[in-house]
Coordinates of C-alpha atoms in Angstrom, one line a residue:
M1059 CA 84.9 172.5 111.0
N1060 CA 84.2 170.0 113.7
S1061 CA 86.0 166.6 114.0
T1062 CA 83.2 164.6 112.5
K1063 CA 83.1 166.6 109.3
K1064 CA 86.9 166.6 109.1
A1065 CA 86.9 162.8 109.5
L1066 CA 84.2 162.5 106.8
F1067 CA 86.2 164.6 104.3
I1068 CA 89.3 162.6 105.0
V1069 CA 87.4 159.3 104.3
I1070 CA 85.8 160.7 101.1
G1071 CA 89.2 162.0 100.0
M1072 CA 90.9 158.7 100.5
S1073 CA 88.0 156.8 98.9
M1074 CA 88.2 159.0 95.8
S1075 CA 92.0 158.6 95.6
L1076 CA 91.6 154.8 95.9
L1077 CA 89.0 154.8 93.2
A1078 CA 91.1 156.8 90.9
G1079 CA 94.0 154.5 91.5
L1080 CA 92.0 151.5 90.7
V1081 CA 90.7 153.1 87.5
L1082 CA 94.2 153.9 86.5
L1083 CA 95.3 150.4 87.2
E1084 CA 92.4 149.0 85.1
I1085 CA 93.2 151.3 82.2
I1086 CA 96.9 150.3 82.2
F1087 CA 96.8 146.6 83.0
G1088 CA 93.2 145.6 82.1
Q1089 CA 92.0 144.3 78.7
W1090 CA 89.7 147.1 77.9
F1091 CA 91.5 148.3 74.7
R1092 CA 93.9 145.4 73.8
P1093 CA 92.2 142.0 73.9
D1094 CA 94.6 139.2 75.0
P1095 CA 93.6 135.7 74.0
W1096 CA 95.7 134.3 76.9
V1097 CA 93.3 135.8 79.4
A1098 CA 90.7 133.1 78.9
T1099 CA 93.2 130.4 79.9
R1100 CA 93.3 131.6 83.4
Q1101 CA 89.8 130.0 83.8
L1102 CA 91.7 126.8 83.5
N1103 CA 94.2 127.7 86.2
I1104 CA 97.0 128.1 83.6
I1105 CA 100.0 129.9 85.3
R1106 CA 102.2 131.9 82.9
Q1107 CA 105.5 133.9 83.4
Q1108 CA 105.6 133.3 87.2
S1109 CA 108.3 132.2 89.6
I1110 CA 106.9 131.0 92.9
T1111 CA 108.7 129.9 96.1
Y1112 CA 106.8 127.4 98.3
N1113 CA 107.7 126.7 102.0
V1114 CA 107.5 122.9 102.4
Q1115 CA 109.2 122.5 105.8
N1116 CA 106.0 120.9 107.2
I1117 CA 105.6 118.6 104.3
Q1118 CA 106.9 115.1 105.0
G1119 CA 109.7 113.8 102.7
H1120 CA 111.2 117.1 101.7
S1121 CA 114.8 117.6 102.7
S1122 CA 114.8 121.3 101.7
P1123 CA 112.4 123.7 103.3
T1124 CA 112.0 125.7 100.1
V1125 CA 110.6 124.8 96.6
F1126 CA 111.3 126.8 93.5
Y1127 CA 108.5 126.5 91.0
S1128 CA 108.3 128.4 87.6
R1129 CA 106.2 128.6 84.5
D1130 CA 107.3 130.2 81.2
A1131 CA 105.5 132.6 78.9
F1132 CA 103.4 129.7 77.5
G1133 CA 102.4 128.2 80.9
L1134 CA 104.8 125.3 80.6
R1135 CA 107.5 123.9 83.0
G1136 CA 110.9 122.7 81.9
T1137 CA 113.9 123.7 80.1
C1138 CA 112.8 123.8 76.5
A1139 CA 113.8 127.2 75.1
R1140 CA 111.1 127.3 72.4
P1141 CA 107.8 125.4 71.8
Q1142 CA 109.2 124.0 68.6
D1143 CA 112.0 122.4 70.7
I1144 CA 109.6 120.1 72.6
D1145 CA 109.8 116.5 71.7
I1146 CA 107.6 115.1 74.5
L1147 CA 104.7 116.9 76.1
T1148 CA 103.4 115.6 79.5
I1149 CA 99.8 116.1 80.3
G1150 CA 98.0 115.5 83.6
G1151 CA 96.9 117.0 86.9
S1152 CA 98.9 117.9 90.0
T1153 CA 101.0 114.7 89.9
T1154 CA 102.3 115.8 86.5
D1155 CA 102.5 119.5 87.5
Q1156 CA 104.3 118.6 90.8
R1157 CA 103.8 122.0 92.5
L1158 CA 106.0 121.1 95.4
I1159 CA 108.9 119.6 93.4
S1160 CA 111.6 122.2 92.5
D1161 CA 112.5 123.1 89.0
G1162 CA 115.1 120.6 87.8
Q1163 CA 113.9 117.9 90.0
T1164 CA 110.5 116.8 88.5
W1165 CA 110.1 113.4 87.0
Q1166 CA 110.2 115.1 83.6
D1167 CA 113.6 116.5 84.4
I1168 CA 114.8 113.1 85.5
L1169 CA 113.5 111.5 82.3
Q1170 CA 115.2 114.1 80.1
A1171 CA 118.5 113.6 81.9
E1172 CA 118.3 109.8 81.6
I1173 CA 117.7 110.1 77.9
K1174 CA 120.7 112.2 77.5
Q1175 CA 122.9 110.1 79.8
Q1176 CA 121.8 106.7 78.7
L1177 CA 121.1 107.2 75.0
K1178 CA 123.3 110.3 74.2
K1179 CA 120.2 112.0 72.8
S1180 CA 119.1 115.7 73.4
V1181 CA 115.4 115.3 73.9
C1182 CA 113.3 118.1 75.4
V1183 CA 110.5 117.0 77.8
S1184 CA 108.0 119.7 78.7
N1185 CA 105.5 119.7 81.6
A1186 CA 101.9 120.8 80.8
G1187 CA 100.4 119.4 84.0
V1188 CA 97.8 121.6 85.7
D1189 CA 96.9 121.2 89.4
G1190 CA 93.4 119.9 89.7
H1191 CA 92.8 119.0 86.1
S1192 CA 91.0 115.7 85.2
T1193 CA 90.4 114.6 81.7
F1194 CA 87.7 117.3 81.4
G1195 CA 90.4 119.8 82.0
H1196 CA 92.9 118.1 79.7
L1197 CA 90.4 118.4 76.8
Q1198 CA 90.0 122.1 77.4
A1199 CA 93.8 122.4 77.4
F1200 CA 94.0 120.9 74.0
R1201 CA 91.2 123.1 72.7
Q1202 CA 91.8 126.4 74.5
W1203 CA 95.5 126.5 75.6
F1204 CA 97.7 124.5 73.3
P1205 CA 96.5 126.4 70.1
L1206 CA 97.9 129.6 71.5
I1207 CA 101.4 128.1 71.7
E1208 CA 102.8 128.8 68.3
G1209 CA 105.3 126.2 67.0
L1210 CA 104.2 123.4 69.6
N1211 CA 104.5 120.2 67.7
P1212 CA 105.7 117.4 70.0
K1213 CA 106.1 113.9 68.7
L1214 CA 104.9 112.2 71.9
Y1215 CA 102.0 113.2 74.0
V1216 CA 102.2 111.5 77.4
L1217 CA 98.8 111.3 79.2
Y1218 CA 99.6 110.6 82.9
I1219 CA 96.0 110.4 84.0
G1220 CA 93.5 108.6 86.2
I1221 CA 94.0 109.9 89.7
N1222 CA 91.6 112.8 89.4
D1223 CA 89.0 110.8 87.4
A1224 CA 88.9 107.7 89.7
G1225 CA 87.0 109.5 92.5
I1226 CA 83.8 109.4 90.2
R1227 CA 84.2 112.5 88.1
L1228 CA 81.0 112.5 86.0
T1229 CA 81.1 116.3 85.5
P1230 CA 83.8 118.9 85.3
R1231 CA 85.0 120.3 88.6
D1232 CA 84.3 124.1 88.8
A1233 CA 87.3 126.3 89.0
F1234 CA 89.5 123.5 87.7
D1235 CA 88.1 121.8 84.6
T1236 CA 85.7 124.3 83.3
F1237 CA 86.0 126.8 80.4
N1238 CA 82.8 128.7 79.4
P1239 CA 83.3 130.8 76.4
D1240 CA 79.4 131.2 76.1
D1241 CA 79.4 133.1 79.4
R1242 CA 81.2 136.0 77.7
S1243 CA 77.9 136.9 76.0
I1244 CA 76.7 137.9 79.5
P1245 CA 77.7 141.5 80.0
S1246 CA 78.8 141.1 83.6
K1247 CA 81.1 138.1 82.6
S1248 CA 82.5 140.1 79.7
L1249 CA 83.4 142.9 82.1
W1250 CA 85.1 140.5 84.6
D1251 CA 87.1 139.0 81.8
K1252 CA 88.6 142.5 81.0
S1253 CA 89.3 143.5 84.5
A1254 CA 92.8 143.5 85.8
I1255 CA 91.6 143.0 89.4
H1256 CA 89.7 139.9 88.4
Q1257 CA 92.8 138.5 86.5
V1258 CA 94.9 139.0 89.7
F1259 CA 92.3 137.0 91.6
L1260 CA 92.3 134.2 89.0
L1261 CA 96.3 134.2 89.2
L1262 CA 96.3 134.0 93.0
R1263 CA 93.7 131.2 92.9
S1264 CA 95.8 129.2 90.4
M1265 CA 99.0 129.8 92.5
K1266 CA 97.3 128.6 95.7
T1267 CA 98.2 125.0 96.8
S1268 CA 95.8 123.3 99.1
H1269 CA 97.2 121.3 102.1
S1270 CA 94.4 119.3 103.4
G1271 CA 94.1 118.8 107.1
S1272 CA 90.9 116.9 107.1
S1273 CA 90.4 113.1 107.5
I1274 CA 89.2 112.9 103.9
A1275 CA 92.0 112.5 101.4
A1276 CA 91.5 115.1 98.7
Y1277 CA 92.8 113.3 95.7
A1278 CA 93.2 116.7 93.9
G1279 CA 94.7 118.4 96.9
H1280 CA 98.0 118.2 98.9
A1281 CA 98.4 116.8 102.3
K1282 CA 101.3 116.9 104.8
R1283 CA 102.1 113.2 105.1
P1284 CA 101.4 109.8 103.6
P1285 CA 99.0 107.4 105.5
L1286 CA 100.1 105.4 108.4
L1287 CA 99.8 101.6 108.4
S1288 CA 97.1 101.8 111.2
E1289 CA 95.0 103.9 108.8
Y1290 CA 94.4 100.9 106.4
T1291 CA 91.3 99.5 108.1
A1292 CA 88.7 99.2 105.2
T1293 CA 88.2 95.6 104.1
R1294 CA 84.9 95.8 102.2
Y1295 CA 83.7 97.7 99.1
S1296 CA 80.9 100.2 99.3
S1297 CA 77.6 98.6 98.3
D1298 CA 76.9 101.0 95.3
I1299 CA 80.4 101.4 94.0
D1300 CA 80.1 99.0 91.1
A1301 CA 77.4 101.0 89.4
L1302 CA 79.2 104.2 89.9
I1303 CA 82.5 102.7 88.5
E1304 CA 80.6 101.4 85.4
K1305 CA 79.1 104.8 84.6
N1306 CA 82.4 106.7 85.4
T1307 CA 84.5 104.4 83.3
A1308 CA 82.2 104.7 80.3
L1309 CA 82.3 108.5 80.4
F1310 CA 86.1 108.5 81.0
S1311 CA 86.6 106.3 77.9
R1312 CA 84.6 108.8 75.9
R1313 CA 86.8 111.7 77.1
L1314 CA 90.0 109.6 76.5
N1315 CA 88.9 109.0 72.9
A1316 CA 88.4 112.6 72.5
L1317 CA 91.9 113.3 73.9
I1318 CA 93.4 110.9 71.3
D1319 CA 91.4 112.6 68.6
E1320 CA 93.2 115.9 69.5
V1321 CA 96.6 114.1 69.4
V1322 CA 95.9 112.4 66.1
L1323 CA 94.8 115.8 64.7
R1324 CA 98.3 117.1 65.6
K1325 CA 100.0 114.0 64.0
G1326 CA 101.4 113.0 67.3
T1327 CA 101.7 109.6 69.1
V1328 CA 99.8 109.1 72.4
V1329 CA 101.2 107.3 75.4
C1330 CA 98.8 106.6 78.2
V1331 CA 100.3 106.0 81.6
S1332 CA 98.7 104.5 84.8
Q1333 CA 99.3 106.2 88.1
P1334 CA 100.4 104.8 91.5
H1335 CA 98.7 105.7 94.7
L1336 CA 98.7 104.9 98.5
F1337 CA 94.9 104.5 99.0
T1338 CA 95.3 100.7 99.5
K1339 CA 98.0 98.5 101.0
M1340 CA 98.7 94.8 101.5
V1341 CA 98.4 94.2 105.3
Q1342 CA 99.1 90.6 106.5
G1343 CA 98.3 89.2 103.1
Q1344 CA 95.1 91.1 102.7
L1345 CA 94.5 94.2 100.5
R1346 CA 93.1 96.9 102.8
G1347 CA 92.1 100.5 102.1
V1348 CA 91.9 103.8 104.1
E1349 CA 88.4 104.5 105.3
N1350 CA 88.2 108.0 103.7
A1351 CA 89.5 108.1 100.1
F1352 CA 87.0 110.4 98.4
D1353 CA 83.5 111.6 98.6
F1354 CA 80.8 111.7 95.9
E1355 CA 77.4 113.3 96.3
G1356 CA 77.8 113.5 100.1
R1357 CA 78.9 109.9 100.7
I1358 CA 82.4 108.9 101.7
Y1359 CA 84.1 106.1 99.8
N1360 CA 87.2 104.1 101.0
G1361 CA 90.5 103.2 99.4
L1362 CA 89.3 99.8 98.2
D1363 CA 86.6 101.6 96.2
Y1364 CA 89.1 104.0 94.8
E1365 CA 91.5 101.2 93.8
K1366 CA 88.6 99.3 92.1
S1367 CA 87.7 102.5 90.2
I1368 CA 91.2 103.4 89.0
H1369 CA 91.8 99.8 88.0
H1370 CA 88.9 100.0 85.6
L1371 CA 90.2 103.3 84.3
N1372 CA 93.6 101.7 83.6
Q1373 CA 91.9 98.8 81.9
A1374 CA 90.1 101.3 79.7
M1375 CA 93.3 103.2 78.9
R1376 CA 95.0 99.8 78.0
E1377 CA 92.1 99.0 75.6
V1378 CA 91.5 102.4 74.1
C1379 CA 95.1 103.6 73.7
S1380 CA 96.2 100.4 72.1
R1381 CA 93.3 100.2 69.7
R1382 CA 94.0 103.8 68.6
Q1383 CA 97.6 103.0 67.6
G1384 CA 99.0 104.5 70.8
F1385 CA 100.8 102.9 73.7
F1386 CA 99.8 102.0 77.3
V1387 CA 102.3 101.9 80.1
D1388 CA 101.3 100.4 83.3
M1389 CA 103.4 102.6 85.6
A1390 CA 101.3 101.7 88.6
S1391 CA 102.5 98.1 88.5
N1392 CA 106.1 99.2 89.3
D1393 CA 107.4 99.1 92.9
F1394 CA 107.1 102.3 94.9
L1395 CA 107.9 103.0 98.5
T1396 CA 105.8 105.0 101.0
A1397 CA 108.7 107.4 101.2
D1398 CA 108.2 108.2 97.5
F1399 CA 105.0 110.1 98.4
Y1400 CA 104.3 113.0 100.7
D1401 CA 100.6 112.2 100.7
F1402 CA 98.4 109.6 99.0
V1403 CA 99.4 110.5 95.4
H1404 CA 102.1 113.2 95.1
N1405 CA 105.7 112.4 94.9
T1406 CA 108.6 113.5 97.1
P1407 CA 111.9 114.5 95.5
E1408 CA 113.0 110.9 96.0
G1409 CA 109.8 109.6 94.5
A1410 CA 110.2 111.9 91.5
V1411 CA 113.6 110.5 90.8
R1412 CA 112.2 106.9 91.0
L1413 CA 109.3 107.7 88.8
G1414 CA 111.5 109.6 86.1
K1415 CA 113.8 106.5 85.9
Y1416 CA 110.7 104.3 85.6
F1417 CA 109.5 106.4 82.8
F1418 CA 112.8 106.1 81.0
R1419 CA 113.0 102.3 81.4
E1420 CA 109.4 101.8 80.3
F1421 CA 109.6 104.0 77.3
N1422 CA 112.9 102.7 76.2
R1423 CA 111.6 99.1 76.5
I1424 CA 108.9 99.8 73.9
H1425 CA 111.3 101.9 71.7
L1426 CA 109.5 105.2 72.1
F1427 CA 112.7 107.2 71.8
D1428 CA 113.7 105.6 68.5
A1429 CA 111.8 108.3 66.4
L1430 CA 113.0 111.3 68.5

């Protein structure tokens, strides 16, 4: 046998072994014979039963080079041993999830500790934030994720929202906010849902944290530093931003009402909370913005545009949540330092402590803990 034929047989043999191994893995770990309702939640980037270590030595504001991040069997962060132990469920995007804040140091952990220390109450605060989710994704969480958590019945549902909707979110963001059960009627989609290899891909995608190195501040992403004072150069609003804000706010209000419908259905109380950011800053007595805050349909919008947009969303939350017998907390009106953020929107450990204490102060002021 010449060398060419020998090499060909080796390649064929290795390929057959690899194929047999993949088939065996699919049989053992795939969902071909034992359907799992949790598989569908991976479309929404829900991480379950995972402990992840992140290297943050190049992220400004972190004193430790390593972050320890974990999610339990239900996809939640926190110390609540059972779903029925959860008193407060916090819902939001990456600023709620806090991918780069270690377990035990999130603002939920700080809030829980403050309640115990100041009020001598044992209240469990659970973190249901998901990186990248806007109100589109939060609605899918209520409809596709939370019903799978048997015993989940918190008294307070905290909606820490606005950041991911302010950049003109008129439609769901693919791979973050979308859940397409109808696609399962398509044979190829149904096969992918059952595949163990595909589920590993979805898990790796949900675990990946983006660190933006571009000049455009990805409001759903993570960057390595907060803006410099010299970057606040925008002094005018974009010419078309008002029309976009009007449409965006109307659609946001509709989704917010739908979220509150879900809370009411579960006999809970909703607390809507505004979010701070660093897209604008007072410079020599004038409010200025960064030049590149977000893009929409190929156009770049500045920090002033972003601030105007999120201001309208906050006003909508104040009106809708109050009218629906909920509460509105204007967290964004509190004082934050640049050092509280490692980019435009995400908190450093120091910022998480400040935010958690603000949460306690604001919630205690309106007596939200009285019924817990």
